[in-house]
PDB file of C-alpha atoms in Angstrom:
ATOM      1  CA  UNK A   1     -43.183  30.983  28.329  1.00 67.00           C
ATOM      2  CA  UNK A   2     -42.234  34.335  27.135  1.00 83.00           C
ATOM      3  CA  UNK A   3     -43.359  37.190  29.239  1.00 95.00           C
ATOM      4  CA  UNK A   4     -42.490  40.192  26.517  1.00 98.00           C
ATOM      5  CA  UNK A   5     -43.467  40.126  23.160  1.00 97.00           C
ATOM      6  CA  UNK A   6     -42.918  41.970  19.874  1.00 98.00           C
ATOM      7  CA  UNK A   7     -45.794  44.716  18.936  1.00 98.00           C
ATOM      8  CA  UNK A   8     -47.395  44.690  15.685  1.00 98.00           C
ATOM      9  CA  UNK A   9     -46.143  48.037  13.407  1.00 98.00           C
ATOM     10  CA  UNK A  10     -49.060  49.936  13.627  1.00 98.00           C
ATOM     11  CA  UNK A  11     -48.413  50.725  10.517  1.00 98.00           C
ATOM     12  CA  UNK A  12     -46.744  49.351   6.944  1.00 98.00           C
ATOM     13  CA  UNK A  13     -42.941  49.052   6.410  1.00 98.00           C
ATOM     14  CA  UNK A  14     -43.513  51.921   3.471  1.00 98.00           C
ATOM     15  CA  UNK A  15     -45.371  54.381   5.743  1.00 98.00           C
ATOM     16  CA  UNK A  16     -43.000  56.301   7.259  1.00 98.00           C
ATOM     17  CA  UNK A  17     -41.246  57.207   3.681  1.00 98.00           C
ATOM     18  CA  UNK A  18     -38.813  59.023   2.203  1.00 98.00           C
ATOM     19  CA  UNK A  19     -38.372  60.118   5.886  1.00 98.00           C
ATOM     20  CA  UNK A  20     -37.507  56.454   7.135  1.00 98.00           C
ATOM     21  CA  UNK A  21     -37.358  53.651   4.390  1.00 98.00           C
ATOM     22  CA  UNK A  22     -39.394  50.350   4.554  1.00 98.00           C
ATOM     23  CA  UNK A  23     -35.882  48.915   4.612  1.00 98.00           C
ATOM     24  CA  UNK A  24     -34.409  50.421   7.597  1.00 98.00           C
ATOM     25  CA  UNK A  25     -38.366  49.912   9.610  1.00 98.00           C
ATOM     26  CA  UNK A  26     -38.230  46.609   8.243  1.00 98.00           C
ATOM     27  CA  UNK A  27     -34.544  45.863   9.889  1.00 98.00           C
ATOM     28  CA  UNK A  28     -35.474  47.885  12.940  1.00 98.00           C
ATOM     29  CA  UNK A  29     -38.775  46.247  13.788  1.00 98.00           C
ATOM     30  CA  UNK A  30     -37.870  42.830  12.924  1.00 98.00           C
ATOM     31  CA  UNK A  31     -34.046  42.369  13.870  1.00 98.00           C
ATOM     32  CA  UNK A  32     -33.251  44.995  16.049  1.00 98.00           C
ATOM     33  CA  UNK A  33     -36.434  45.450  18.412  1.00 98.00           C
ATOM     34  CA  UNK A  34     -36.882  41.811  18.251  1.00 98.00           C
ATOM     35  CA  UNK A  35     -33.352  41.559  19.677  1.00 98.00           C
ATOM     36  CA  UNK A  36     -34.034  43.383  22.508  1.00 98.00           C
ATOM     37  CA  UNK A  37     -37.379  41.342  23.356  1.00 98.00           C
ATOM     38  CA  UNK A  38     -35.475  37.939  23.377  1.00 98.00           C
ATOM     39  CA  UNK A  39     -33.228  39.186  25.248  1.00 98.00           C
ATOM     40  CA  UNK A  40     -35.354  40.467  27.811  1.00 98.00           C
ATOM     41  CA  UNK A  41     -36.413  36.770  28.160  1.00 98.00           C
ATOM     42  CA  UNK A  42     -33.720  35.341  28.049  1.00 98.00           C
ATOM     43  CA  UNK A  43     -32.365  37.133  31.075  1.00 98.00           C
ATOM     44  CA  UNK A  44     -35.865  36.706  33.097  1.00 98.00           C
ATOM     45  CA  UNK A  45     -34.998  33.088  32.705  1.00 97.00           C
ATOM     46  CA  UNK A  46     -31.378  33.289  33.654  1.00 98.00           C
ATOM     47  CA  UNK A  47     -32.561  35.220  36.709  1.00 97.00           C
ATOM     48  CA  UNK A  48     -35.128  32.258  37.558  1.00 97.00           C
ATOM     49  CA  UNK A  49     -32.430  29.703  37.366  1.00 97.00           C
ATOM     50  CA  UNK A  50     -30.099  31.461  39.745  1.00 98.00           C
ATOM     51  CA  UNK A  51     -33.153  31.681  41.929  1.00 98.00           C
ATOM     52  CA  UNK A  52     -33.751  28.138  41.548  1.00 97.00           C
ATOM     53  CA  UNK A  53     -29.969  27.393  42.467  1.00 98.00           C
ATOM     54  CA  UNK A  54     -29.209  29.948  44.879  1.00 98.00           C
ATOM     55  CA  UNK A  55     -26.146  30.938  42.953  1.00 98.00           C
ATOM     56  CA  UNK A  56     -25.811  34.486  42.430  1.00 98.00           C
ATOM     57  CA  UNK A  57     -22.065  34.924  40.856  1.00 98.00           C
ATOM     58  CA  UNK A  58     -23.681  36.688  37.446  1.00 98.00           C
ATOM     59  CA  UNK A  59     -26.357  39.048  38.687  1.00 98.00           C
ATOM     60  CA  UNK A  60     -24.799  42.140  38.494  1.00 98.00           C
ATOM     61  CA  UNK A  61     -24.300  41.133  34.893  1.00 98.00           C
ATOM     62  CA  UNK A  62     -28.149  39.643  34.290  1.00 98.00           C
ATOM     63  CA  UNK A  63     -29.214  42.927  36.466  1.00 98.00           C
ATOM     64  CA  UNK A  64     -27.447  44.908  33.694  1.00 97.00           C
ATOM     65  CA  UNK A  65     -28.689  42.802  31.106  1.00 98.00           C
ATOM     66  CA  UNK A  66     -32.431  42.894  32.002  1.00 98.00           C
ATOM     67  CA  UNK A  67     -32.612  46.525  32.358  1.00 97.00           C
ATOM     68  CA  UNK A  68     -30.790  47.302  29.006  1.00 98.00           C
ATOM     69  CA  UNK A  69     -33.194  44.525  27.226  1.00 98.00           C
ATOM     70  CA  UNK A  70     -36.055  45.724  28.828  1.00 98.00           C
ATOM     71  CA  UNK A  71     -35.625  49.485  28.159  1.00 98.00           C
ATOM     72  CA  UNK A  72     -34.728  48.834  24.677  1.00 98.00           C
ATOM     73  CA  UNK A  73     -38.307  47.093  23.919  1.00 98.00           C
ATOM     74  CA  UNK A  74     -40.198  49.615  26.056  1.00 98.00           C
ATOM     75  CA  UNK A  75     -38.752  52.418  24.275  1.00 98.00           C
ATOM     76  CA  UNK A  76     -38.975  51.219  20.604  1.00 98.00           C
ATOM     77  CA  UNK A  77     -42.839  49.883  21.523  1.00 98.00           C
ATOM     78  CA  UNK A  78     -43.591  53.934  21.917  1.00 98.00           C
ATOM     79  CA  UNK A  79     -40.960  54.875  19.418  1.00 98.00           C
ATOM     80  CA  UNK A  80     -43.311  52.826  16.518  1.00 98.00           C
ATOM     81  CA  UNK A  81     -46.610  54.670  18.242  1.00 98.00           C
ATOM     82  CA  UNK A  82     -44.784  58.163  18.436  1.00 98.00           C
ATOM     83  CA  UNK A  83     -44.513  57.925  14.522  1.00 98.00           C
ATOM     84  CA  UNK A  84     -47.062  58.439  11.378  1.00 98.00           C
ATOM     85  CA  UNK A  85     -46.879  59.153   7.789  1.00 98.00           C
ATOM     86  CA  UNK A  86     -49.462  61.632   7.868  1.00 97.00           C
ATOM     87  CA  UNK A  87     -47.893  63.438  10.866  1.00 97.00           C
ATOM     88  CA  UNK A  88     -45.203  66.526  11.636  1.00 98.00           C
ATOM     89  CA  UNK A  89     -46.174  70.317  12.334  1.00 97.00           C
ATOM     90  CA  UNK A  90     -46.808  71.343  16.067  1.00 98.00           C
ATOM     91  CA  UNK A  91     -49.556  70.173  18.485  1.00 98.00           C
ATOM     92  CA  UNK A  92     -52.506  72.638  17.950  1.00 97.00           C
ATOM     93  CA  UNK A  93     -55.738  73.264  19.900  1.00 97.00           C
ATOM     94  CA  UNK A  94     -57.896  72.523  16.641  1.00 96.00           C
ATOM     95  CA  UNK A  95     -56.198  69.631  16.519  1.00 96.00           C
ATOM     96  CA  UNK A  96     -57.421  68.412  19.656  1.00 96.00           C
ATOM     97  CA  UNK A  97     -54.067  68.310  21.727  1.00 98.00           C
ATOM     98  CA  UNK A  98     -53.995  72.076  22.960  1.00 98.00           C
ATOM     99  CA  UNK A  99     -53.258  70.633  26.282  1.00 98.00           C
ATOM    100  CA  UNK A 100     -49.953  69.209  25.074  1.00 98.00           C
ATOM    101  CA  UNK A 101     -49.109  72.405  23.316  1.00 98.00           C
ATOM    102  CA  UNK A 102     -49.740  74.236  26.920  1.00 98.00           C
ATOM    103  CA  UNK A 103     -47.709  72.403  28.678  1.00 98.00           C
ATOM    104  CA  UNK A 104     -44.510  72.741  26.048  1.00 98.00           C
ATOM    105  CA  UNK A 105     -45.416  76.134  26.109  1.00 98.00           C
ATOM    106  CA  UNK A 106     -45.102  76.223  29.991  1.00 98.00           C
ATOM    107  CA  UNK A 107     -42.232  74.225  30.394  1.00 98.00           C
ATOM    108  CA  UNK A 108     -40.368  75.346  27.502  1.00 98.00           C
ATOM    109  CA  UNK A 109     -41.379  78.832  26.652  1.00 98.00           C
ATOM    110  CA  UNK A 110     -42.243  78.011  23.106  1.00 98.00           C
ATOM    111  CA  UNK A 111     -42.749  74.818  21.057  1.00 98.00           C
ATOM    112  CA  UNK A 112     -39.736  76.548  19.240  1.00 98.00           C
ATOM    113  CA  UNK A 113     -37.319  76.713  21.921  1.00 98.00           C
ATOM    114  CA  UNK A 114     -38.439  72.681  23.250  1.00 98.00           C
ATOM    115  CA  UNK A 115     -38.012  71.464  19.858  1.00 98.00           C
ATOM    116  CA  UNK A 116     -34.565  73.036  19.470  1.00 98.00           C
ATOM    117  CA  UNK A 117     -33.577  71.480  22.879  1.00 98.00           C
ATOM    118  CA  UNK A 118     -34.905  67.986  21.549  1.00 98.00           C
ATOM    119  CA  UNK A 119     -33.607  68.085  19.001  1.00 98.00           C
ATOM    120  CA  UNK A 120     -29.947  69.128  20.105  1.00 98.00           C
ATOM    121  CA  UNK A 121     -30.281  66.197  23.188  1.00 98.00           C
ATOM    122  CA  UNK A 122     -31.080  63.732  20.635  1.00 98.00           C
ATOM    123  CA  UNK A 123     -28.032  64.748  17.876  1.00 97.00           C
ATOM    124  CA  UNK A 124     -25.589  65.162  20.604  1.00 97.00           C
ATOM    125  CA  UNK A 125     -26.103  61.873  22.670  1.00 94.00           C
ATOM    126  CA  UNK A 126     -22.872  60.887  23.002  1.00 90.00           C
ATOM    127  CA  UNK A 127     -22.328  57.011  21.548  1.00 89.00           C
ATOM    128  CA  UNK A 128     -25.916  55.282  21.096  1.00 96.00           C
ATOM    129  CA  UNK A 129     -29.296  56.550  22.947  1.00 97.00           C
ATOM    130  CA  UNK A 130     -32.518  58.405  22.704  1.00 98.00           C
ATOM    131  CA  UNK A 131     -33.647  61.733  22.816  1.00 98.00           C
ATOM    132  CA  UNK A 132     -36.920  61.978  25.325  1.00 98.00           C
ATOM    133  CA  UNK A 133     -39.717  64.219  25.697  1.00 98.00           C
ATOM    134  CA  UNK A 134     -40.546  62.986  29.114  1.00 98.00           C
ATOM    135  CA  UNK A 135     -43.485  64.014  31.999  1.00 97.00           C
ATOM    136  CA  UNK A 136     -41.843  64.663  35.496  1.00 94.00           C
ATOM    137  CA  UNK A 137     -44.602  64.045  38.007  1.00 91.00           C
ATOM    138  CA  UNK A 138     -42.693  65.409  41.113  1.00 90.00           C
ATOM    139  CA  UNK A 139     -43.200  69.133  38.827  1.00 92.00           C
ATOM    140  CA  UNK A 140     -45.690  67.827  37.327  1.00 93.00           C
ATOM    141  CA  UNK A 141     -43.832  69.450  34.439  1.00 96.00           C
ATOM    142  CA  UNK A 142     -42.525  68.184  31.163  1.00 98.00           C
ATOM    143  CA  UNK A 143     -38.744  67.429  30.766  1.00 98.00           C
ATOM    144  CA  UNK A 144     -36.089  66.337  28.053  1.00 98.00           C
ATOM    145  CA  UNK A 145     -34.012  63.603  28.266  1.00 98.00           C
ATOM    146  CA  UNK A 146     -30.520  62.661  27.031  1.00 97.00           C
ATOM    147  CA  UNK A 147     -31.140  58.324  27.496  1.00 97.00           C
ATOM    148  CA  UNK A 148     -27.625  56.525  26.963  1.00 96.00           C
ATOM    149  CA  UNK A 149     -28.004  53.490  24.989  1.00 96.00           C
ATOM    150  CA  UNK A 150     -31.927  52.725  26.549  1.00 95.00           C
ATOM    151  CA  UNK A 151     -31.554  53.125  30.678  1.00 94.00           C
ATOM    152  CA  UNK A 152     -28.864  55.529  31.558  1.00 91.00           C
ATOM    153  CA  UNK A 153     -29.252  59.205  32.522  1.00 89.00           C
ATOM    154  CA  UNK A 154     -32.973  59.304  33.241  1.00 91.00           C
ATOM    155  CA  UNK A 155     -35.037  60.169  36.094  1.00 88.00           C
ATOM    156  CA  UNK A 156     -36.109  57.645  37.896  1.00 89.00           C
ATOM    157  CA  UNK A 157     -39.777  58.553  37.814  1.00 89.00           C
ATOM    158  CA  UNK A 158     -40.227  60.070  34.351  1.00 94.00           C
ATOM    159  CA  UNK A 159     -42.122  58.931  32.044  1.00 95.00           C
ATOM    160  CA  UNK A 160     -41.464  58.817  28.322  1.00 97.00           C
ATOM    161  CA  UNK A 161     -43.963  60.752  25.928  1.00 98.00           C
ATOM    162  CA  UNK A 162     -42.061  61.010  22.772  1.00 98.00           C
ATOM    163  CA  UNK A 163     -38.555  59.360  21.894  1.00 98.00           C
ATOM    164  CA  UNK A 164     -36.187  60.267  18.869  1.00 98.00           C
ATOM    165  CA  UNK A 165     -33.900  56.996  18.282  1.00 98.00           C
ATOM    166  CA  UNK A 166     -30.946  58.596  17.847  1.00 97.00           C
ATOM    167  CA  UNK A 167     -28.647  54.705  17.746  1.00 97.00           C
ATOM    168  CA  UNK A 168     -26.926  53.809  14.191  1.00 97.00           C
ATOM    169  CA  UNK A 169     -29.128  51.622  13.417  1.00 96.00           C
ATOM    170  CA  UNK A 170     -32.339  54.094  13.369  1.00 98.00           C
ATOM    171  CA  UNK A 171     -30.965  55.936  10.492  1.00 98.00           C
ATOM    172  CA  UNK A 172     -27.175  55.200   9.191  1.00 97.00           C
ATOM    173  CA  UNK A 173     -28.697  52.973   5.979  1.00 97.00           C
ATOM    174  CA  UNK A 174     -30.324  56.194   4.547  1.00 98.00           C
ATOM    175  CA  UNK A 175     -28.633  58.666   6.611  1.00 98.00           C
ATOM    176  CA  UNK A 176     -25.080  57.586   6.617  1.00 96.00           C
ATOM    177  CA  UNK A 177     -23.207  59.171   9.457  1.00 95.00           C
ATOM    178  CA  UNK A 178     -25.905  62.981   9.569  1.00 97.00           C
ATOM    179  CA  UNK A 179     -27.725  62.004  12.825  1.00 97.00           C
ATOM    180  CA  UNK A 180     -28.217  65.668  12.731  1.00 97.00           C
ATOM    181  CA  UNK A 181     -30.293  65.268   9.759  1.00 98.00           C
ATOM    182  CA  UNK A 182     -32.108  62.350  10.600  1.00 98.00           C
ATOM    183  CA  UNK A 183     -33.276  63.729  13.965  1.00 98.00           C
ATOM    184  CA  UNK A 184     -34.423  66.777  11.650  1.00 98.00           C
ATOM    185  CA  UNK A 185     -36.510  65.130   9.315  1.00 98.00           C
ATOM    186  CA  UNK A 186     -38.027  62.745  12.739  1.00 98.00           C
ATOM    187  CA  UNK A 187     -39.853  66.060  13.345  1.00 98.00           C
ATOM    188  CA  UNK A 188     -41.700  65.272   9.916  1.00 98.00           C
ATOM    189  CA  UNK A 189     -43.539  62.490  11.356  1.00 98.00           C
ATOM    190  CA  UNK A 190     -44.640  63.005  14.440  1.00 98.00           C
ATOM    191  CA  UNK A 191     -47.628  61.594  15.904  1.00 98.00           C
ATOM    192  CA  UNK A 192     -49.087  64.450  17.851  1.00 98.00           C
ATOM    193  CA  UNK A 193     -52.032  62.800  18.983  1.00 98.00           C
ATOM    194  CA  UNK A 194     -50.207  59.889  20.426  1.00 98.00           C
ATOM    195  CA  UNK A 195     -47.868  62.132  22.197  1.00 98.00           C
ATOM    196  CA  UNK A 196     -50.531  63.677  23.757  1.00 98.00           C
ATOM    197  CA  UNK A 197     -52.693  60.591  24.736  1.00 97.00           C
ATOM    198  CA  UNK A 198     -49.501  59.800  26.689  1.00 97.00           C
ATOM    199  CA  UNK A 199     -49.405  63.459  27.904  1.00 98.00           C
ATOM    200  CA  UNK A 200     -52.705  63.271  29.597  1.00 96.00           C
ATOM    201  CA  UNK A 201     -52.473  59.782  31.298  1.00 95.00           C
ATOM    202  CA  UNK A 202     -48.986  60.404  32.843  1.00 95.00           C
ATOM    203  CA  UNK A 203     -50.491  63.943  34.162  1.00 94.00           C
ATOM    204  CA  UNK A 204     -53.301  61.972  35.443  1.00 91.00           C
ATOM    205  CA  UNK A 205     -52.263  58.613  36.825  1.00 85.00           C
ATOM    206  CA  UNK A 206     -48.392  58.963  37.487  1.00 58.00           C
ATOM    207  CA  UNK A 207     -48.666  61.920  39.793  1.00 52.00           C
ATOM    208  CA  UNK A 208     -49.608  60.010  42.532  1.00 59.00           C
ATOM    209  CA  UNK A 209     -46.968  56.952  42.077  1.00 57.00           C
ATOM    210  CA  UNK A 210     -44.236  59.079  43.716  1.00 56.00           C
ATOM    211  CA  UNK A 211     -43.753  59.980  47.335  1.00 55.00           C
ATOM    212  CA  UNK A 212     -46.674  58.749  48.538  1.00 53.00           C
TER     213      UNK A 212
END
């Protein structure tokens, strides 16, 4: 039985245009994240028959394999929730995430200066990866991320608030090779109040997960 599954778009394949195209959310949702959920599967069952057997020749390669699977699908569940067509601009006290807006404020100076950052991290990634907005509970302070293709380079206890897909196959069907374009118009559909939902229950729950 399948432990992972594939989320439902929260949204239509059309939603997030002209700034993504139903083709390329169609592709990415369906082929690519679904890709990434078998084969998180697929490797939890590898891993039980080697338990079953006692044979343990592959698991440095199923080790590998689970964590790559398994940050892929955790990554592109928020990446679909980070997004909206009706989103973009800044978080704003009106708009009921002030709190976010403080805290990018405090740990970046200006929403400005973390956007430039995030946006740089993401374009630059060297190969495929993510850009990440991420809460650091040890500071209790908010952090950005360079992620090589879904696990590499990240803190171990960081949690991710908002992720730029910055891989090929996020954006090379409408964007051809600008990834520096593509991460600029991301900024155009943002989902503010998602990334600060997340904000507020890292800052509250994961503080405590760490060095207890």
């Amino acid at each position: 039985m399948a432990i992972y599954t594939l989320p439902e778009l929260p949204y239509d394949y059309s939603a997030l245009a002209p700034v993504i195209s139903a083709e390329i959310v169609e592709l990415h949702h369906d082929k690519h994240h679904a890709a990434y959920v078998k084969g998180a599967n697929d490797t939890l069952e590898q891993l039980a028959e080697a338990r079953a057997k006692d044979q343990w020749g592959a698991v440095n390669g199923l080790e590998k394999s689970l964590a790559f699977h398994l940050s892929g699908h955790i990554l592109h569940s928020i990446y679909w929730q980070n997004m909206t067509g009706d989103g973009g601009g800044e978080p704003l006290e009106k708009d009921g995430t002030g709190e976010l807006a403080d805290a990018i404020a405090e740990s970046f100076g200006s929403f400005a200066r973390f956007r430039a950052q995030l946006s740089k991290a993401a374009a630059t990634t060297q190969g495929s990866g993510w850009g990440v907005l991420a809460y650091e509970p040890l500071s209790r302070r908010l952090i950005v991320e360079q992620v090589y293709d879904h696990q590499g380079n990240v803190g171990q206890g960081s949690v991710p608030l908002l992720v730029f897909d910055a891989w090929e196959h996020a954006f090379y069907l409408q964007y051809r090779n600008q990834k520096v374009d593509f991460v600029e118009a991301m900024w155009r559909v943002v989902n503010w109040q998602d990334v600060a939902r997340r904000y507020r229950t890292a800052r509250d729950g994961a503080a405590n997960l760490l060095l207890v």
